[in-house]
Structure formats: C-alpha cells, structure tokens
CSV table of C-alpha atoms and ligand atoms in Angstrom, one decimal:
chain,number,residue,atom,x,y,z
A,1,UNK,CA,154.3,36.9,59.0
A,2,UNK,CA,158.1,37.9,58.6
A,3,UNK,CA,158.7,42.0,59.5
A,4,UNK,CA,158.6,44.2,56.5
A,5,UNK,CA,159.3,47.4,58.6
A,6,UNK,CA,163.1,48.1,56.6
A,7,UNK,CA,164.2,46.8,53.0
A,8,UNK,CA,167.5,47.6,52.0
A,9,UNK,CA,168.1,48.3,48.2
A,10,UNK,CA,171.3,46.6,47.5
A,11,UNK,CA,173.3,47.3,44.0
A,12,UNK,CA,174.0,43.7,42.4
A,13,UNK,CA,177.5,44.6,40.7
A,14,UNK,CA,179.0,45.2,44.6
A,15,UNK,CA,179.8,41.7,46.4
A,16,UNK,CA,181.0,43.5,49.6
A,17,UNK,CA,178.1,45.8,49.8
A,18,UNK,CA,176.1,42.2,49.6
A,19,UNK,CA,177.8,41.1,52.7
A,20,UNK,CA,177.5,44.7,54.9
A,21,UNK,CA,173.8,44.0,54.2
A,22,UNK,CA,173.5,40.5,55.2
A,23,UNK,CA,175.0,41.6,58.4
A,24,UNK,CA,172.8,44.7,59.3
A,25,UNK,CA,169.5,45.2,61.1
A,26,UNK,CA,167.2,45.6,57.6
A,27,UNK,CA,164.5,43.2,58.1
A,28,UNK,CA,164.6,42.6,54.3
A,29,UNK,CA,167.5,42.9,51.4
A,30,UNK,CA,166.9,43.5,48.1
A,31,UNK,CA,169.2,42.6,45.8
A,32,UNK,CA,169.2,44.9,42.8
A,33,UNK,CA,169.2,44.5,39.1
A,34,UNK,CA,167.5,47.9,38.2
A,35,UNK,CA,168.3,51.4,38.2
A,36,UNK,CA,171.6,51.2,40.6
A,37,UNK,CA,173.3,49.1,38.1
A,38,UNK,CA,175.2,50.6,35.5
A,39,UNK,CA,174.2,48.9,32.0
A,40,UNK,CA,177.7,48.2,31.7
A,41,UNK,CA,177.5,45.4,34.4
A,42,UNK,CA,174.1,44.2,34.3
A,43,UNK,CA,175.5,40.6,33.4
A,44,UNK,CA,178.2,40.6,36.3
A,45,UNK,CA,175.3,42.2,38.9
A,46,UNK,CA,173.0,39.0,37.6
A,47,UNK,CA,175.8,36.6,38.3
A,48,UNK,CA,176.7,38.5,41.8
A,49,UNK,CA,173.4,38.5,43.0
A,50,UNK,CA,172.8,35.0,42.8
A,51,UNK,CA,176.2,34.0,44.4
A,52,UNK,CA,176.1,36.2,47.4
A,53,UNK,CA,172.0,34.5,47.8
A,54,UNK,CA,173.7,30.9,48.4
A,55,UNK,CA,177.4,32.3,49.8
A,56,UNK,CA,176.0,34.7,52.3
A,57,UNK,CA,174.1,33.6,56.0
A,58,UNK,CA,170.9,35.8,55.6
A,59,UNK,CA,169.8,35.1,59.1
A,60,UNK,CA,165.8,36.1,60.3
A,61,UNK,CA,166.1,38.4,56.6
A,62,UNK,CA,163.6,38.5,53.7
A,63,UNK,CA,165.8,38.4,50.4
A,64,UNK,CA,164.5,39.9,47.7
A,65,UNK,CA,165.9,40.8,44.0
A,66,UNK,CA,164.8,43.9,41.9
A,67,UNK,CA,164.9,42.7,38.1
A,68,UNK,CA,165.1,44.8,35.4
A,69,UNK,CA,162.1,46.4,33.4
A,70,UNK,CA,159.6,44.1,31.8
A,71,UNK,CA,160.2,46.1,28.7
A,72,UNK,CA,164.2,45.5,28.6
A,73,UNK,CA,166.4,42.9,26.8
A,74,UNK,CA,167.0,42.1,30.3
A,75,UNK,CA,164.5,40.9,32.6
A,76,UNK,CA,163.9,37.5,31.0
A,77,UNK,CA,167.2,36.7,31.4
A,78,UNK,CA,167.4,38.4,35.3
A,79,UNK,CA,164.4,36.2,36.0
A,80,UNK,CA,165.4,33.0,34.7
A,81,UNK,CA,169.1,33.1,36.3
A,82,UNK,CA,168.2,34.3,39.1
A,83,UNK,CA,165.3,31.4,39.8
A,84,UNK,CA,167.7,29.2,38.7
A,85,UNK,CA,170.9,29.6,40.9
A,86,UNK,CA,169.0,30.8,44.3
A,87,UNK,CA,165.4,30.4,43.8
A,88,UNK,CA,165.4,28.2,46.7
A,89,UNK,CA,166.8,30.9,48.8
A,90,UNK,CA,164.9,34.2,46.8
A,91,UNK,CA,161.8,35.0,48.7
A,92,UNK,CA,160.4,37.7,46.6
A,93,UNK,CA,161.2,39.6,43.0
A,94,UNK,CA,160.4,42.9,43.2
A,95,UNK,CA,159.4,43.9,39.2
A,96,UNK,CA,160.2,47.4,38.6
A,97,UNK,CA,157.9,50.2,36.3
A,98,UNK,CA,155.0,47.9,36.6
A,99,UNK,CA,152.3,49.4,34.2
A,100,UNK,CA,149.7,47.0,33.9
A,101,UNK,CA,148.4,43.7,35.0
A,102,UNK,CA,150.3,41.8,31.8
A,103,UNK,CA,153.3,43.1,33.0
A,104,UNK,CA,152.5,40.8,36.0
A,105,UNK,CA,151.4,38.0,34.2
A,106,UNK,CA,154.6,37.8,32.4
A,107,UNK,CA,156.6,37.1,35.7
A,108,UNK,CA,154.3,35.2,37.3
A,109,UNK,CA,154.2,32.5,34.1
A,110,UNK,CA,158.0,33.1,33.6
A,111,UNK,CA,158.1,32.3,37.4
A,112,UNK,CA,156.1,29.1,37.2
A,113,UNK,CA,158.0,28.0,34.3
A,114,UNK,CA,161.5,27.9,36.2
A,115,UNK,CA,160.5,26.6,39.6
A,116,UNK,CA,158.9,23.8,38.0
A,117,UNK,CA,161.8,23.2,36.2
A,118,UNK,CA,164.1,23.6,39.5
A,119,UNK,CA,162.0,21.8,41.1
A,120,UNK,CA,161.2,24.8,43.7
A,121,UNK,CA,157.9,24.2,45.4
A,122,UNK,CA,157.7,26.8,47.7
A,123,UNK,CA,156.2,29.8,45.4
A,124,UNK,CA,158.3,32.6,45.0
A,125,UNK,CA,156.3,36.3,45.6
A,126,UNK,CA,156.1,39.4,43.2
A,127,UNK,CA,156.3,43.3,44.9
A,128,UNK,CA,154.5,45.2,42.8
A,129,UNK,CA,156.3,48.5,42.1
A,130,UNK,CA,154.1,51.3,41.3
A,131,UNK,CA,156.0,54.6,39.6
A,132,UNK,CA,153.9,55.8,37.0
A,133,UNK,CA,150.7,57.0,36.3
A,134,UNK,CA,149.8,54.2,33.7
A,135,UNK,CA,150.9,52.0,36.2
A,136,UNK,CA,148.7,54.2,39.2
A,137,UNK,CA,145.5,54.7,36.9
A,138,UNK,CA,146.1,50.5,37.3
A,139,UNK,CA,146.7,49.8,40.0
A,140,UNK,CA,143.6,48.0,41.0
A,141,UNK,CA,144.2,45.0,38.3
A,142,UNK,CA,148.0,44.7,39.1
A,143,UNK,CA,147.3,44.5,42.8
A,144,UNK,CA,144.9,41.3,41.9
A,145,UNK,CA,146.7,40.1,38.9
A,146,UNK,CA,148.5,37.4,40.9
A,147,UNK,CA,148.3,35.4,44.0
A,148,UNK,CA,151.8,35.7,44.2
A,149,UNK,CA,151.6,39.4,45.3
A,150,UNK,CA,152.8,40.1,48.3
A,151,UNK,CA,153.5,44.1,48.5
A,152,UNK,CA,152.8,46.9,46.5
A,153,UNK,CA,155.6,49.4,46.5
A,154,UNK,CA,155.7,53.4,45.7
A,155,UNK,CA,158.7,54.1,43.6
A,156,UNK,CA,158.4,57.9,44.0
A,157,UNK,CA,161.1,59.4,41.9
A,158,UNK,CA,159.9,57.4,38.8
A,159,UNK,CA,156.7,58.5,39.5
A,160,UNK,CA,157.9,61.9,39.9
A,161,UNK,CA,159.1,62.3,36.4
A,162,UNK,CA,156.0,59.6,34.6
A,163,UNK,CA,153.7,63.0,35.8
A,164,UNK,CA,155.6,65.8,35.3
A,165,UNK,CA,156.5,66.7,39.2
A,166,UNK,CA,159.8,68.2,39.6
A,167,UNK,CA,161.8,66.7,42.0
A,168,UNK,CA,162.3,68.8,44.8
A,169,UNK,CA,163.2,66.3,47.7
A,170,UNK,CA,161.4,62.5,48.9
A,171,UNK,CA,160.3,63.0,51.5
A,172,UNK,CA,145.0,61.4,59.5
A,173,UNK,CA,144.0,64.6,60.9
A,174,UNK,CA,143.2,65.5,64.3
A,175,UNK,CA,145.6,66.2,67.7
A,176,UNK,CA,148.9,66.1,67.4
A,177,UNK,CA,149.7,65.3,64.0
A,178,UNK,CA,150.8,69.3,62.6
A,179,UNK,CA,153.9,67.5,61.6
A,180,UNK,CA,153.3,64.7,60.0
A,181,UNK,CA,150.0,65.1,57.8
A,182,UNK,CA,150.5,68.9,57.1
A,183,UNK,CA,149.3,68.4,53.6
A,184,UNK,CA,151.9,67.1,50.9
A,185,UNK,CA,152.2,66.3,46.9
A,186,UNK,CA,152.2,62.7,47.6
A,187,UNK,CA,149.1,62.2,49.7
A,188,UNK,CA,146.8,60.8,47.0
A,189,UNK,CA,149.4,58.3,45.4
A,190,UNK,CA,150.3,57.2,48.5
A,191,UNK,CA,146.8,56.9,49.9
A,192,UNK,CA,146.0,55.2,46.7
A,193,UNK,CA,148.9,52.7,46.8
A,194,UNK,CA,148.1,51.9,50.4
A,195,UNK,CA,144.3,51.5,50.4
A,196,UNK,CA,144.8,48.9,47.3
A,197,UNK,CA,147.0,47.1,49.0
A,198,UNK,CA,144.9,46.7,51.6
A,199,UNK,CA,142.0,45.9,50.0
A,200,UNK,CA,143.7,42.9,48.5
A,201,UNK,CA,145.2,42.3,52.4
A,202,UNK,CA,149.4,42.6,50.9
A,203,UNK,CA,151.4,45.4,52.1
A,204,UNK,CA,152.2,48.7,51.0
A,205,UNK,CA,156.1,49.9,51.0
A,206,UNK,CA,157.3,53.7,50.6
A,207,UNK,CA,160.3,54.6,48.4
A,208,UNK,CA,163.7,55.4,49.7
A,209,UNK,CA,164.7,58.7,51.1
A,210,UNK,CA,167.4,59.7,48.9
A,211,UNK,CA,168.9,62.2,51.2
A,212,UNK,CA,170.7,59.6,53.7
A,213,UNK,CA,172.9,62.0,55.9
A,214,UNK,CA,169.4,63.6,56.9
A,215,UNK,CA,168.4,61.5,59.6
A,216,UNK,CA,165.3,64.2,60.5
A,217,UNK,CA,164.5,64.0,57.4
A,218,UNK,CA,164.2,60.4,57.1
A,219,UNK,CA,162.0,59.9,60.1
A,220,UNK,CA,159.8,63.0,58.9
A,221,UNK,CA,159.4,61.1,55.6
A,222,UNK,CA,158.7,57.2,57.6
A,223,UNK,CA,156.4,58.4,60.2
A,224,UNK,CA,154.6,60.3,57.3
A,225,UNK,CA,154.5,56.6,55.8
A,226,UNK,CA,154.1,54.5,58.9
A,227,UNK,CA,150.4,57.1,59.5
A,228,UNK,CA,149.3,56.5,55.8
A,229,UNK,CA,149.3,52.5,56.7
A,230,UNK,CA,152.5,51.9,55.0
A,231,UNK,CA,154.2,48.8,56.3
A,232,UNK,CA,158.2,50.0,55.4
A,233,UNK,CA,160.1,51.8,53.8
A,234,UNK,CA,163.0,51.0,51.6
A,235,UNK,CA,166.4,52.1,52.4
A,236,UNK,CA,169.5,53.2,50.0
A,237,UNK,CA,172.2,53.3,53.1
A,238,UNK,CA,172.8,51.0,56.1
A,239,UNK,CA,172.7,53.7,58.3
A,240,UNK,CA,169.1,54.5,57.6
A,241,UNK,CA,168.1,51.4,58.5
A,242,UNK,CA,167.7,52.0,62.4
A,243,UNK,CA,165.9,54.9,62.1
A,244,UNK,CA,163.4,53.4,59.9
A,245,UNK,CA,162.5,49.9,62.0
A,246,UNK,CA,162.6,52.7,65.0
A,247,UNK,CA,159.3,54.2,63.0
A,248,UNK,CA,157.6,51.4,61.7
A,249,UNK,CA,157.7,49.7,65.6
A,250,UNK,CA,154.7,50.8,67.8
A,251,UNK,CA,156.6,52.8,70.5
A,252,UNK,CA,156.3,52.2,74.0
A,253,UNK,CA,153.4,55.1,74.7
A,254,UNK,CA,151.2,53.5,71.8
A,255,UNK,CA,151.3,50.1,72.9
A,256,UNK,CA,150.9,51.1,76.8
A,257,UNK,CA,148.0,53.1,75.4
A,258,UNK,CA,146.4,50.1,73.0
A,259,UNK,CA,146.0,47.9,76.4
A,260,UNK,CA,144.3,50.5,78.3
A,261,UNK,CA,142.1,51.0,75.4
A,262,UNK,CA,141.3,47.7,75.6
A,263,UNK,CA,141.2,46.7,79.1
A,264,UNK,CA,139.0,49.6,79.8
A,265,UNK,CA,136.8,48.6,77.2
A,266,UNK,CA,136.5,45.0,78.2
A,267,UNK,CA,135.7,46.2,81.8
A,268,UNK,CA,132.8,49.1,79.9
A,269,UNK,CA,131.4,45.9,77.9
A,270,UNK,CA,131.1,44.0,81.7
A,271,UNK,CA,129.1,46.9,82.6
A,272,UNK,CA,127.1,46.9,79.7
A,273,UNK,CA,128.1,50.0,78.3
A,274,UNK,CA,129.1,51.1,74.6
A,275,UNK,CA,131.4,54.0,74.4
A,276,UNK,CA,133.5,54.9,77.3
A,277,UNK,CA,136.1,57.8,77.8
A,278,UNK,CA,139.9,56.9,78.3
A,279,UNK,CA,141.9,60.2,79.2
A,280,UNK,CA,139.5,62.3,78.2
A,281,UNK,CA,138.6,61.1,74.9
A,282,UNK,CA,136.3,58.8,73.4
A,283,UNK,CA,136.7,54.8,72.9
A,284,UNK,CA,134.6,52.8,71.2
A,285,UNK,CA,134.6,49.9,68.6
A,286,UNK,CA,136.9,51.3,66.0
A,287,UNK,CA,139.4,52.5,68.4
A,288,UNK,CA,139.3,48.8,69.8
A,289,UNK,CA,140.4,48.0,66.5
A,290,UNK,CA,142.9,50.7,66.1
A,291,UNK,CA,144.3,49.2,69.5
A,292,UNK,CA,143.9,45.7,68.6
A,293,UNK,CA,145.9,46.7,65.4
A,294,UNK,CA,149.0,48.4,67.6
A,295,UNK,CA,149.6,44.9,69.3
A,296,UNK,CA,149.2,43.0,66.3
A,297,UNK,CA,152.3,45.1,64.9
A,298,UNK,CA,154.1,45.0,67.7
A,299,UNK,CA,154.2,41.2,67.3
A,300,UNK,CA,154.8,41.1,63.5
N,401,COA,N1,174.0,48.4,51.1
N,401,COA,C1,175.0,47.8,51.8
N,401,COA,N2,176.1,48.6,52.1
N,401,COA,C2,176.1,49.8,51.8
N,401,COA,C3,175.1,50.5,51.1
N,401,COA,C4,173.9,49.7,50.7
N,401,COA,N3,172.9,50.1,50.1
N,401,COA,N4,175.4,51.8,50.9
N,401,COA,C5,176.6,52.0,51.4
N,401,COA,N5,177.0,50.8,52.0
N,401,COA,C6,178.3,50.6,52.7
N,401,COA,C7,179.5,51.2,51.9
N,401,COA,O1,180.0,50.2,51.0
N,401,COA,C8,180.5,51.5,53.0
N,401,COA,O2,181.1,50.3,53.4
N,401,COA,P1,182.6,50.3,54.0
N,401,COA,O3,182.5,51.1,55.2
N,401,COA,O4,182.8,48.8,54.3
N,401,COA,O5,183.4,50.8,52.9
N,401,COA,C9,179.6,52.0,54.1
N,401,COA,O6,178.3,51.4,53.8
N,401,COA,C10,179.4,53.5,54.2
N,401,COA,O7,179.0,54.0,52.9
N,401,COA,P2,179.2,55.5,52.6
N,401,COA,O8,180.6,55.8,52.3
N,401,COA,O9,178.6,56.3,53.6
N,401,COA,O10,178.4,55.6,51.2
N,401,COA,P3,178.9,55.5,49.7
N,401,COA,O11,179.3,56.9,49.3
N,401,COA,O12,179.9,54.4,49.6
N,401,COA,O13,177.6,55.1,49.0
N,401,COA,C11,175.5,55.3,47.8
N,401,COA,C12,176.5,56.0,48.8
N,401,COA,C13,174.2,56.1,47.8
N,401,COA,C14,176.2,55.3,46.4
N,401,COA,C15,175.2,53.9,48.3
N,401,COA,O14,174.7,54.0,49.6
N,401,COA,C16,174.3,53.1,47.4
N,401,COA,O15,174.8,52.6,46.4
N,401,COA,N6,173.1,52.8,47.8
N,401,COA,C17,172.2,52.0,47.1
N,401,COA,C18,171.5,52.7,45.9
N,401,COA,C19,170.4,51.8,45.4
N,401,COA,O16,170.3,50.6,45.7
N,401,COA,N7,169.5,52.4,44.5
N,401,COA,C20,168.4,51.8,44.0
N,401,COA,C21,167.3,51.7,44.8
N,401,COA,S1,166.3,53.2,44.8
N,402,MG,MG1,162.4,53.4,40.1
C-alpha cells in the first residue's frame, strides 16, 4: 500500500505549480478542479491538469484530481476529460461536497462508463470528501457506496460554514498528551470521519492547514490528526509538506518502543504469562496491537 502520509492540493489553471509538485516530497498530488480555481478558468485548469498527468515524471507519487461539485455544470465534463486524456495515469478522483451516497453513485457509473470506453482496466479510486453535515449525518452509506473508495477526507472549512461554526483558525487521553487532545471543536467530526473509515478498512485524511508560514501550527494541527487515526493530511504549500510526512512517520522512540513491547511480550508468553510491565507500565494484548500497528506504519 502506497504512503498516504502528505497530499498536496494543486490549483489546475497553474502548469508551473504542476511541475514544483511533481518534484517535491508529497507522497500524493492532487490536481485541482474545485475551489482553487477561479470559474473563469475551469475549462483551461481541465485541459492543464490532464497535460501536466502525461507531460510530467510523477515518480513513487499517488496523482490524484479534485473535480468539481456533483451539483455543478461542471463535473461531468471534469470527469469525463479527465478519464479520457490521463485516466491511465489518474490514480484517484477526489469528489468534493459529497452529500450522500448518490452523489457517489454518479462517479462511480460515470467512471465505469469512460474506462471501458478508454479501455482502462485498472479501476480508478473515489476519496470521499466529507464537509457538511448532510454529507456527516451520511457518512456511513457514502463510505460503503462504492468499492472504489479508497479515503474519506474532512474538508474542514466547508464544513465549518454547512454548520454554522465561525472560522476562527484549522487547526486519546492519558500521559503525555496535554497538547495534543486538550479538547477541541473538531473532535467528534473527526472521530466520526475516522472511525467510518475504518470500519470500511479505507483511510481517513485531515483538511489543509490554511495558515502555511505557521509551521507550529501545522504540526500542532497533524499530530492532533496523526492521534485521532488519521492517515494524512492535505497540504496547500510545498513547504508544508516536510513537516507533515515528519508527523505521520512513527518516530524513532515509538518504533524502538513497539519492539520492546513486543519482544518482551513474546518472551512473557514463553513464560506463560499474560500481562507483563514494560517501563513501568502495563502490556498486554491491545498494546501488542498498538505496537504491531507502529511497525506496520513504519513500513507503509
Ligand atoms: N503546489 C505547488 N507549488 C506551489 C504551491 C502548491 N500548492 N503553492 C505554492 N507553490 C510554489 C509557488 O508557485 C512558488 O514557486 P516559485 O518559487 O517557483 O515561484 C513557491 O511555491 C513559493 O510560493 P509562495 O510565494 O510562498 O506562495 P504563493 O503566495 O505563490 O502562493 C497560495 C500561496 C496559498 C496561493 C498557494 O500556495 C496555493 O495556491 N496553494 C494551493 C491552494 C489550493 O489548492 N486550495 C485548494 C485546496 S484546499
Ligand atoms: Mg472544500
């Protein structure tokens, strides 16, 4: 399974943008049709998109496209060029405002209908982006409304406004952790878009942080993510990318801690014991697979 930990949001109408992208560290691109294009160019962005997917080298990267609204005069058309210049090359459309599960049904048909045309047989995905409550109060059906889901994504500023929340800024319980699960606005919807995914077994992606000369700030915001069971976060700005691959990587003290979890579990279970105390503090089956979990990351 291909890294999910950074996806950088991409406007469609800037070519040279397009290139800086397919040169930096983001572990996916997206390509996008939506709300960073100005209606003014949503034809040339189409057209853009799908030349810089077969110009550019998108070496080790995910490429991804954001189409426009299923409710627009425009995502028929995004869809349907965009499968066929570079379906071949297009791993994944991400479909914006997703409200329901017909919303999905829609792309997934249209989707079917143009790779059989192409000729494209290896199946194109659909990330699922949740920013609305009708689309929240949902999210159960989306998530399953399609084998071709492969993420669910929390578009936070959308949601922001579909409840009512002013925007003020984007930003487990136990030791350690004052800073990162203090309590916050977000904790439900974000709990909510991450269990589903989960439940379904796709992954769950955080929104952008919007304020990208605040590098604290952006780690603050990932790490919160990262805890919650996010698997990435997306990115507006190259240089956020670093700090966010940085998060979403088990650090050296986890993984050194995950195999002396489990090697002085394995050596317990040879003594026929149960639970057995690393440090101090208590190991037993669960935090076997909390470990077994850190080195599966750290091999994604
Ligand atoms: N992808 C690729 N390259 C980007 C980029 C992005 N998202 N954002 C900035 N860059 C490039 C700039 O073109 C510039 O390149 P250059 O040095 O070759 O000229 C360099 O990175 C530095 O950019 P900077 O001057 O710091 O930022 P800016 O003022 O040009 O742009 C934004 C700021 C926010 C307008 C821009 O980052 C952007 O458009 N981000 C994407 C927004 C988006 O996709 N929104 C929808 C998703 S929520
Ligand atoms: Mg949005």
């Amino acid at each position: 399974m291909k890294r999910t930990r950074s996806i950088l949001s991409v406007p469609g109408h800037q070519p040279k943008m397009h290139e800086k992208a397919a040169g930096s560290r983001a572990d996916v691109v997206m390509l996008d049709l939506e709300d960073s294009v100005p209606l003014s160019e949503k034809a040339s962005a189409r057209q853009r998109a799908v030349d810089s997917v077969r110009r550019l080298e998108w070496p080790d990267k995910t490429v991804s496209c954001r189409i426009n609204g299923v409710d627009t005069p425009f995502a028929h058309v995004d869809l349907v060029d965009l499968v066929a210049g570079a379906g071949d090359k297009i791993n994944s459309i991400v479909v914006p405002k997703v409200d329901n599960a017909g919303d999905i049904h829609f792309v997934d048909r249209l989707l079917s209908g143009v790779e059989s045309r192409m000729g494209i047989h290896r199946r194109i995905g659909i990330e699922a982006s949740i920013e609305s409550a009708r689309g929240m109060a949902a999210i159960a059906e989306i998530a399953r409304a399609s084998g071709r889901i492969t993420s669910l994504v929390f578009g936070i500023a959308d949601y922001s406004a579909s409840v009512g929340a002013p925007l003020i800024s984007i930003s487990g319980h136990g030791e350690q952790e004052d800073d990162i699960a203090a309590g916050h606005r977000w904790h439900f919807a974000m709990s909510r878009v991450v269990m589903t995914a989960k439940s379904v077994g796709i992954r769950a992606i955080d929104a952008p942080y919007g304020h990208f000369r605040d590098m604290p700030g952006l780690e603050k915001s990932a790490r919160m993510s990262r805890h919650m069971g996010f698997d990435g976060k997306w990115a507006i700005h190259p240089d956020q990318i670093d700090t966010i691959n940085a998060v979403f990587s088990p650090t050296k003290e986890e993984l050194e801690r995950a195999r002396k979890v489990l090697a002085a579990y394995e050596q317990a279970q040879k003594e026929g014991r149960g639970a057995v105390a690393v440090d101090g503090r208590m190991v037993d089956q669960a935090t076997i697979r909390l470990a077994e979990m850190t080195i599966v990351q750290s091999n994604k």
